[in-house]
Amino acid sequence: MAFRKFRAQQLFNGYALLEDNQVLITKPNGTIEDIVRADQAGDDFEELEGILMPGLVNCHCHLELSHLKNILPPHTGLVDFLCSVVTKRGFAAEQVQLEIEKAEKEMYDNGIVATGDICNTTDAVRIKSSGRLRWQNFIEVLSFTDAKAVENMAHYKSVLDAHVAAFPLPHRSVQTPHAPYSISPKTFELLNAVTAGKIISIHNQEHPAEDELYKTGGGDYLKLFKIFGVEKSPFPVTGKSSLQSWLPHFNNGQTIFLIHNTYMPPEDILFANRYAAVNGLTLFYCLCPNANLYIENKLPAVSDFMDNDCAMVLGTDSYSSNWQLSIAKEIQTIHRRFPAIPLATILQWATINGAKALQWQDDLGSFEKGKQPGLTLLSNDLGASKRIL
């Protein structure tokens, strides 16, 4: 068998940046064989400029919104952004499909190998089921009132069924809550029942109005509710933060991705981690920094999550809220904005942590013998990436 050999300026194995002059050896199909010193590898290796690393994992995307690229202006604030998204769905089907296809190709070409993708419809099924990437399909439920909880769950179950039929293992599909401001208590109960032991996600604390909604019943989200014909907050006033109000609905061994967390204070991080430990949940905190900058021009306090030993992963969000679908650009933004965080730590979030979060670490996320994680080359300035194998 003819092995392939790769030497880059730096080699990241999923856990650490290795010392200089390391050569990665793979089988022709990309299965990892070994990492050896250059003086032990012979002279037939391929030289690469940049950081050679395992395929990237995008834990949060909305591929079906790719037709909104350059449609919504940046820095509108979250509530106005959401109002725009829900009122700008009337695009021609051909255009929607074309933009999904272009976005999927972009992610494939820049070395993303697996994606946690939010789905409200079946618009992206045809293109995604081509099999070039691995997909965790989060069928996102919106259900504002208890009165329509069963009806809404049935609707999204039909979307789920279409995904299950189109995506055999190792892909997965599951119903998931959209956000604390769009899921009624009864709907949370139903979701807890149907997601036992599964991986789910939820948009968490993207705006101060989310906490205000649960603490007082008022705030900016009332504008969004009116679009859906809901005149006042349908959610219980708990006097607590959004996180402390919704998380206790889950107790069935779920793995939960908390997405964005832009306005998540340290006391809620502590509450979440303690609740998860006591109630058998696993939490991953997903950062989408460029989307946060696009919408709110604000970033989460990343040091708070690190101080509490949170498990971190990365996402791109959608083309409605980002300039590109590039995990490399997310790495670059975090590295520039938070220079105290070691680069190797950020690269872990983009590779092995993402693979563990999606429970695909047996073959993705790191250069270990027998795995087939994909090979991605990250530019030295961290701003671009491309698939090598």
Short mmCIF file of C-alpha atoms in Angstrom, two decimals:
data_model
loop_
_atom_site.label_atom_id
_atom_site.label_comp_id
_atom_site.label_asym_id
_atom_site.label_seq_id
_atom_site.Cartn_x
_atom_site.Cartn_y
_atom_site.Cartn_z
CA MET A 1 0.00 0.00 0.00
CA ALA A 2 1.29 3.47 -0.94
CA PHE A 3 1.00 5.76 2.05
CA ARG A 4 0.70 9.54 1.80
CA LYS A 5 2.95 11.73 3.91
CA PHE A 6 2.36 15.36 4.88
CA ARG A 7 4.61 17.91 6.56
CA ALA A 8 3.35 21.39 7.36
CA GLN A 9 4.90 24.31 9.20
CA GLN A 10 2.91 23.18 12.24
CA LEU A 11 1.00 20.00 13.00
CA PHE A 12 -1.99 20.01 15.34
CA ASN A 13 -3.17 16.51 16.21
CA GLY A 14 -6.52 17.48 17.75
CA TYR A 15 -5.06 17.93 21.23
CA ALA A 16 -1.77 19.82 20.90
CA LEU A 17 0.54 21.65 18.51
CA LEU A 18 3.41 19.23 18.05
CA GLU A 19 7.09 20.01 17.94
CA ASP A 20 8.61 20.93 14.59
CA ASN A 21 9.41 18.50 11.80
CA GLN A 22 6.58 16.04 12.38
CA VAL A 23 5.16 14.14 9.42
CA LEU A 24 1.61 12.79 9.26
CA ILE A 25 1.25 9.45 7.46
CA THR A 26 -2.12 8.32 6.10
CA LYS A 27 -3.53 5.60 3.94
CA PRO A 28 -4.72 6.77 0.50
CA ASN A 29 -8.30 7.15 1.82
CA GLY A 30 -7.16 9.41 4.66
CA THR A 31 -7.11 6.85 7.45
CA ILE A 32 -4.45 7.89 9.96
CA GLU A 33 -1.45 5.59 10.12
CA ASP A 34 1.16 7.42 12.20
CA ILE A 35 2.96 10.66 13.09
CA VAL A 36 6.75 10.40 12.92
CA ARG A 37 9.76 12.70 12.89
CA ALA A 38 10.73 13.97 9.46
CA ASP A 39 14.10 12.19 9.62
CA GLN A 40 12.21 8.90 10.00
CA ALA A 41 9.66 9.50 7.23
CA GLY A 42 11.79 9.26 4.11
CA ASP A 43 11.89 12.00 1.51
CA ASP A 44 8.60 11.57 -0.34
CA PHE A 45 6.30 13.72 1.83
CA GLU A 46 4.14 16.61 0.67
CA GLU A 47 5.16 20.03 1.99
CA LEU A 48 2.34 22.31 3.14
CA GLU A 49 2.35 25.93 4.30
CA GLY A 50 0.24 26.52 7.41
CA ILE A 51 -1.16 24.40 10.24
CA LEU A 52 -2.18 20.87 9.31
CA MET A 53 -5.04 19.72 11.51
CA PRO A 54 -8.00 17.31 11.60
CA GLY A 55 -11.17 18.20 9.72
CA LEU A 56 -13.12 21.04 11.32
CA VAL A 57 -16.39 20.55 13.19
CA ASN A 58 -19.11 23.21 12.91
CA CYS A 59 -21.46 22.67 15.84
CA HIS A 60 -24.03 25.32 14.88
CA CYS A 61 -25.23 26.29 11.44
CA HIS A 62 -28.51 27.08 9.64
CA LEU A 63 -27.71 25.94 6.11
CA GLU A 64 -31.29 26.46 4.91
CA LEU A 65 -30.95 30.22 5.53
CA SER A 66 -28.07 30.59 3.05
CA HIS A 67 -30.28 32.57 0.66
CA LEU A 68 -30.24 35.42 3.21
CA LYS A 69 -26.56 36.16 2.52
CA ASN A 70 -26.07 39.94 2.41
CA ILE A 71 -29.82 40.51 2.87
CA LEU A 72 -29.98 41.50 6.54
CA PRO A 73 -27.71 44.39 7.54
CA PRO A 74 -25.27 43.92 10.42
CA HIS A 75 -25.56 45.45 13.88
CA THR A 76 -29.37 45.63 13.98
CA GLY A 77 -29.61 44.02 17.41
CA LEU A 78 -31.09 40.59 17.98
CA VAL A 79 -34.79 41.37 18.26
CA ASP A 80 -34.94 43.41 15.05
CA PHE A 81 -32.79 40.74 13.38
CA LEU A 82 -35.24 38.00 14.37
CA CYS A 83 -38.20 40.05 13.15
CA SER A 84 -36.44 40.41 9.78
CA VAL A 85 -35.62 36.70 9.50
CA VAL A 86 -39.19 35.53 10.10
CA THR A 87 -40.59 38.03 7.58
CA LYS A 88 -38.06 37.31 4.80
CA ARG A 89 -38.80 33.69 3.90
CA GLY A 90 -40.49 34.41 0.56
CA PHE A 91 -37.69 33.52 -1.85
CA ALA A 92 -37.99 31.42 -5.00
CA ALA A 93 -37.32 27.74 -4.34
CA GLU A 94 -34.67 27.64 -7.06
CA GLN A 95 -32.74 30.47 -5.43
CA VAL A 96 -32.96 28.84 -1.99
CA GLN A 97 -31.59 25.57 -3.40
CA LEU A 98 -28.80 27.31 -5.30
CA GLU A 99 -27.59 29.19 -2.22
CA ILE A 100 -27.74 26.07 -0.04
CA GLU A 101 -25.66 24.22 -2.62
CA LYS A 102 -23.06 27.01 -2.73
CA ALA A 103 -22.86 27.18 1.06
CA GLU A 104 -22.48 23.41 1.44
CA LYS A 105 -19.65 23.48 -1.11
CA GLU A 106 -17.99 26.34 0.74
CA MET A 107 -18.00 24.39 4.01
CA TYR A 108 -16.75 21.24 2.29
CA ASP A 109 -13.94 23.05 0.49
CA ASN A 110 -12.73 24.83 3.62
CA GLY A 111 -12.33 21.57 5.50
CA ILE A 112 -15.47 21.22 7.60
CA VAL A 113 -16.27 17.52 7.99
CA ALA A 114 -19.26 17.51 10.36
CA THR A 115 -22.00 20.01 11.18
CA GLY A 116 -24.75 20.46 13.72
CA ASP A 117 -27.37 22.02 11.45
CA ILE A 118 -30.60 23.74 12.47
CA CYS A 119 -33.57 22.78 10.29
CA ASN A 120 -37.02 24.36 10.34
CA THR A 121 -37.93 22.87 6.95
CA THR A 122 -36.79 20.18 4.52
CA ASP A 123 -35.24 22.74 2.15
CA ALA A 124 -31.67 21.49 2.60
CA VAL A 125 -32.35 17.74 2.61
CA ARG A 126 -31.56 17.10 -1.06
CA ILE A 127 -28.17 18.79 -1.03
CA LYS A 128 -27.09 17.65 2.43
CA SER A 129 -27.97 14.02 1.75
CA SER A 130 -25.28 13.89 -0.96
CA GLY A 131 -23.11 12.62 1.88
CA ARG A 132 -20.04 14.85 1.60
CA LEU A 133 -20.36 16.07 5.19
CA ARG A 134 -21.68 14.36 8.29
CA TRP A 135 -24.86 15.95 9.67
CA GLN A 136 -26.50 16.20 13.05
CA ASN A 137 -29.87 17.63 12.01
CA PHE A 138 -31.52 19.67 14.76
CA ILE A 139 -35.20 19.90 13.79
CA GLU A 140 -35.96 23.17 15.50
CA VAL A 141 -39.32 23.48 17.22
CA LEU A 142 -41.07 26.83 17.74
CA SER A 143 -44.19 26.70 19.92
CA PHE A 144 -45.13 29.81 21.86
CA THR A 145 -48.22 28.54 23.70
CA ASP A 146 -49.22 25.42 25.60
CA ALA A 147 -52.51 25.36 23.66
CA LYS A 148 -50.67 24.61 20.40
CA ALA A 149 -47.85 22.52 21.85
CA VAL A 150 -49.13 19.14 20.62
CA GLU A 151 -50.06 20.53 17.20
CA ASN A 152 -46.68 22.19 16.74
CA MET A 153 -44.76 19.13 17.88
CA ALA A 154 -46.68 17.05 15.32
CA HIS A 155 -45.75 19.50 12.55
CA TYR A 156 -42.05 19.35 13.38
CA LYS A 157 -42.28 15.57 13.78
CA SER A 158 -43.17 15.44 10.08
CA VAL A 159 -40.03 17.46 9.31
CA LEU A 160 -38.06 15.08 11.52
CA ASP A 161 -39.46 12.02 9.74
CA ALA A 162 -38.33 13.38 6.37
CA HIS A 163 -34.81 13.84 7.71
CA VAL A 164 -34.68 10.42 9.33
CA ALA A 165 -35.68 8.85 6.00
CA ALA A 166 -33.01 10.78 4.08
CA PHE A 167 -30.11 10.53 6.54
CA PRO A 168 -29.08 7.03 7.68
CA LEU A 169 -26.46 6.53 10.36
CA PRO A 170 -23.92 7.90 11.14
CA HIS A 171 -26.00 11.04 10.44
CA ARG A 172 -28.62 11.80 13.07
CA SER A 173 -31.80 13.86 13.31
CA VAL A 174 -33.64 15.02 16.43
CA GLN A 175 -36.26 17.55 17.47
CA THR A 176 -34.78 20.43 19.45
CA PRO A 177 -36.02 23.65 21.09
CA HIS A 178 -35.36 26.91 19.28
CA ALA A 179 -34.91 29.31 22.20
CA PRO A 180 -36.33 30.09 25.65
CA TYR A 181 -38.48 32.87 24.14
CA SER A 182 -40.19 30.52 21.66
CA ILE A 183 -40.93 27.35 23.65
CA SER A 184 -43.87 27.10 26.06
CA PRO A 185 -43.64 25.06 29.28
CA LYS A 186 -45.78 22.25 27.82
CA THR A 187 -43.60 22.16 24.71
CA PHE A 188 -40.48 21.90 26.87
CA GLU A 189 -42.07 18.91 28.64
CA LEU A 190 -42.84 17.19 25.34
CA LEU A 191 -39.32 17.83 24.06
CA ASN A 192 -37.80 16.43 27.24
CA ALA A 193 -39.77 13.23 26.72
CA VAL A 194 -38.81 12.67 23.05
CA THR A 195 -35.12 13.56 23.40
CA ALA A 196 -34.05 11.22 26.21
CA GLY A 197 -30.35 10.42 25.79
CA LYS A 198 -30.05 12.50 22.62
CA ILE A 199 -28.04 15.52 21.51
CA ILE A 200 -30.09 18.72 21.33
CA SER A 201 -29.36 22.43 21.09
CA ILE A 202 -30.92 25.73 22.18
CA HIS A 203 -30.13 29.37 21.45
CA ASN A 204 -29.29 30.76 24.89
CA GLN A 205 -29.12 34.28 26.32
CA GLU A 206 -28.35 36.17 23.13
CA HIS A 207 -29.95 39.38 24.40
CA PRO A 208 -30.77 40.93 27.81
CA ALA A 209 -34.47 40.91 26.88
CA GLU A 210 -34.45 37.13 27.24
CA ASP A 211 -33.86 37.37 30.98
CA GLU A 212 -36.28 40.31 31.23
CA LEU A 213 -39.02 38.18 29.65
CA TYR A 214 -38.83 35.60 32.44
CA LYS A 215 -38.17 38.06 35.24
CA THR A 216 -40.96 40.54 34.44
CA GLY A 217 -43.01 39.32 31.47
CA GLY A 218 -42.03 42.39 29.46
CA GLY A 219 -39.27 43.57 27.16
CA ASP A 220 -38.34 43.76 23.51
CA TYR A 221 -39.42 40.21 22.64
CA LEU A 222 -43.04 41.34 22.72
CA LYS A 223 -42.37 42.87 19.26
CA LEU A 224 -41.46 39.43 17.93
CA PHE A 225 -44.49 37.77 19.48
CA LYS A 226 -46.85 40.19 17.72
CA ILE A 227 -45.61 38.93 14.34
CA PHE A 228 -46.92 35.51 15.36
CA GLY A 229 -50.21 36.94 16.64
CA VAL A 230 -49.28 36.68 20.31
CA GLU A 231 -50.18 39.95 22.07
CA LYS A 232 -48.49 39.40 25.43
CA SER A 233 -45.85 37.11 26.85
CA PRO A 234 -47.17 33.53 27.03
CA PHE A 235 -44.36 32.49 29.35
CA PRO A 236 -44.51 32.22 33.13
CA VAL A 237 -42.89 35.01 35.11
CA THR A 238 -40.38 33.13 37.24
CA GLY A 239 -38.38 36.03 38.65
CA LYS A 240 -35.30 34.11 37.52
CA SER A 241 -33.01 34.32 34.52
CA SER A 242 -33.97 32.65 31.28
CA LEU A 243 -31.37 29.90 31.80
CA GLN A 244 -32.54 29.13 35.32
CA SER A 245 -36.13 29.00 34.06
CA TRP A 246 -35.73 26.66 31.06
CA LEU A 247 -32.90 24.28 31.95
CA PRO A 248 -34.83 22.46 34.72
CA HIS A 249 -37.28 21.22 32.07
CA PHE A 250 -34.60 18.72 30.99
CA ASN A 251 -33.65 15.68 33.05
CA ASN A 252 -33.46 12.77 30.59
CA GLY A 253 -29.72 12.39 30.04
CA GLN A 254 -29.55 14.79 27.12
CA THR A 255 -26.41 16.36 25.74
CA ILE A 256 -27.32 20.03 25.30
CA PHE A 257 -25.52 22.58 23.14
CA LEU A 258 -25.99 26.08 24.59
CA ILE A 259 -25.60 28.36 21.59
CA HIS A 260 -24.20 31.92 21.64
CA ASN A 261 -24.46 32.73 25.41
CA THR A 262 -23.63 36.35 24.64
CA TYR A 263 -25.23 37.68 27.83
CA MET A 264 -24.73 34.67 30.12
CA PRO A 265 -23.46 35.81 33.53
CA PRO A 266 -21.10 33.74 35.70
CA GLU A 267 -23.87 32.82 38.15
CA ASP A 268 -25.84 31.18 35.35
CA ILE A 269 -22.79 29.28 34.11
CA LEU A 270 -22.33 27.97 37.64
CA PHE A 271 -26.04 27.10 37.92
CA ALA A 272 -26.02 25.27 34.58
CA ASN A 273 -22.94 23.20 35.35
CA ARG A 274 -24.22 22.24 38.80
CA TYR A 275 -27.69 21.36 37.51
CA ALA A 276 -26.20 19.25 34.71
CA ALA A 277 -23.94 17.35 37.11
CA VAL A 278 -26.78 16.54 39.50
CA ASN A 279 -29.33 15.64 36.82
CA GLY A 280 -27.24 13.61 34.39
CA LEU A 281 -26.98 16.15 31.57
CA THR A 282 -23.91 16.96 29.47
CA LEU A 283 -23.44 20.58 28.41
CA PHE A 284 -21.38 22.07 25.59
CA TYR A 285 -21.09 25.82 25.19
CA CYS A 286 -21.02 26.80 21.52
CA LEU A 287 -19.45 30.11 20.53
CA CYS A 288 -20.29 31.76 17.20
CA PRO A 289 -18.28 34.96 17.62
CA ASN A 290 -18.63 36.40 14.13
CA ALA A 291 -22.41 36.01 14.28
CA ASN A 292 -22.41 37.78 17.65
CA LEU A 293 -20.44 40.63 16.09
CA TYR A 294 -22.73 40.69 13.06
CA ILE A 295 -25.94 40.96 15.07
CA GLU A 296 -25.09 42.63 18.37
CA ASN A 297 -21.46 43.72 17.83
CA LYS A 298 -20.74 42.06 21.19
CA LEU A 299 -18.88 38.92 22.23
CA PRO A 300 -19.49 36.61 25.20
CA ALA A 301 -17.15 36.87 28.17
CA VAL A 302 -15.18 33.80 27.11
CA SER A 303 -12.96 33.89 30.19
CA ASP A 304 -16.02 33.22 32.36
CA PHE A 305 -16.59 29.90 30.60
CA MET A 306 -12.96 28.93 30.84
CA ASP A 307 -12.84 29.84 34.53
CA ASN A 308 -15.70 27.36 35.08
CA ASP A 309 -14.09 24.55 33.04
CA CYS A 310 -16.87 24.58 30.46
CA ALA A 311 -16.66 22.29 27.44
CA MET A 312 -16.35 24.66 24.46
CA VAL A 313 -17.14 24.18 20.76
CA LEU A 314 -17.49 26.49 17.74
CA GLY A 315 -20.16 27.28 15.18
CA THR A 316 -20.67 29.64 12.26
CA ASP A 317 -24.41 30.31 12.60
CA SER A 318 -26.01 31.15 9.22
CA TYR A 319 -25.52 33.42 6.25
CA SER A 320 -28.31 35.57 7.64
CA SER A 321 -25.93 36.51 10.46
CA ASN A 322 -22.38 36.00 9.21
CA TRP A 323 -20.13 37.11 6.40
CA GLN A 324 -18.97 33.54 5.68
CA LEU A 325 -19.39 29.94 6.86
CA SER A 326 -15.82 29.46 8.01
CA ILE A 327 -14.68 27.88 11.25
CA ALA A 328 -11.23 29.28 10.43
CA LYS A 329 -12.63 32.81 10.68
CA GLU A 330 -14.21 31.93 14.05
CA ILE A 331 -10.83 30.65 15.27
CA GLN A 332 -9.17 33.84 14.04
CA THR A 333 -11.69 36.12 15.76
CA ILE A 334 -11.36 34.38 19.13
CA HIS A 335 -7.56 34.34 18.87
CA ARG A 336 -7.46 38.07 18.10
CA ARG A 337 -10.07 39.16 20.66
CA PHE A 338 -8.88 36.84 23.46
CA PRO A 339 -5.10 36.54 23.00
CA ALA A 340 -4.63 35.00 26.46
CA ILE A 341 -6.32 31.80 25.30
CA PRO A 342 -3.70 29.39 23.91
CA LEU A 343 -4.13 28.73 20.20
CA ALA A 344 -4.07 24.98 20.79
CA THR A 345 -7.07 25.34 23.11
CA ILE A 346 -9.10 27.13 20.42
CA LEU A 347 -8.09 24.51 17.86
CA GLN A 348 -9.36 21.82 20.24
CA TRP A 349 -12.76 23.53 20.28
CA ALA A 350 -12.83 23.30 16.47
CA THR A 351 -11.81 19.64 16.27
CA ILE A 352 -11.82 17.07 19.08
CA ASN A 353 -14.27 18.98 21.30
CA GLY A 354 -16.73 19.29 18.44
CA ALA A 355 -16.34 15.61 17.60
CA LYS A 356 -16.95 14.66 21.24
CA ALA A 357 -19.97 16.96 21.46
CA LEU A 358 -21.52 15.29 18.42
CA GLN A 359 -20.38 11.86 19.69
CA TRP A 360 -18.33 11.16 16.59
CA GLN A 361 -14.94 11.16 18.34
CA ASP A 362 -14.32 7.51 17.42
CA ASP A 363 -13.40 8.53 13.88
CA LEU A 364 -13.34 12.35 13.76
CA GLY A 365 -11.59 15.16 15.60
CA SER A 366 -7.98 13.97 15.98
CA PHE A 367 -5.04 12.34 14.25
CA GLU A 368 -5.07 8.91 15.89
CA LYS A 369 -4.29 5.61 14.21
CA GLY A 370 -7.33 4.12 12.49
CA LYS A 371 -9.38 7.32 12.45
CA GLN A 372 -10.47 9.02 9.23
CA PRO A 373 -10.97 12.61 10.45
CA GLY A 374 -10.17 14.49 7.27
CA LEU A 375 -7.13 16.72 6.79
CA THR A 376 -7.52 20.49 6.83
CA LEU A 377 -4.85 23.14 6.28
CA LEU A 378 -5.28 26.32 8.32
CA SER A 379 -3.46 29.41 7.10
CA ASN A 380 -0.79 30.89 9.32
CA ASP A 381 -2.93 33.98 9.95
CA LEU A 382 -5.78 31.62 10.94
CA GLY A 383 -8.19 33.34 8.55
CA ALA A 384 -8.62 30.66 5.89
CA SER A 385 -8.70 26.89 5.62
CA LYS A 386 -8.90 24.30 2.89
CA ARG A 387 -9.52 20.60 2.62
CA ILE A 388 -6.41 18.55 1.89
CA LEU A 389 -7.93 15.06 2.09
#
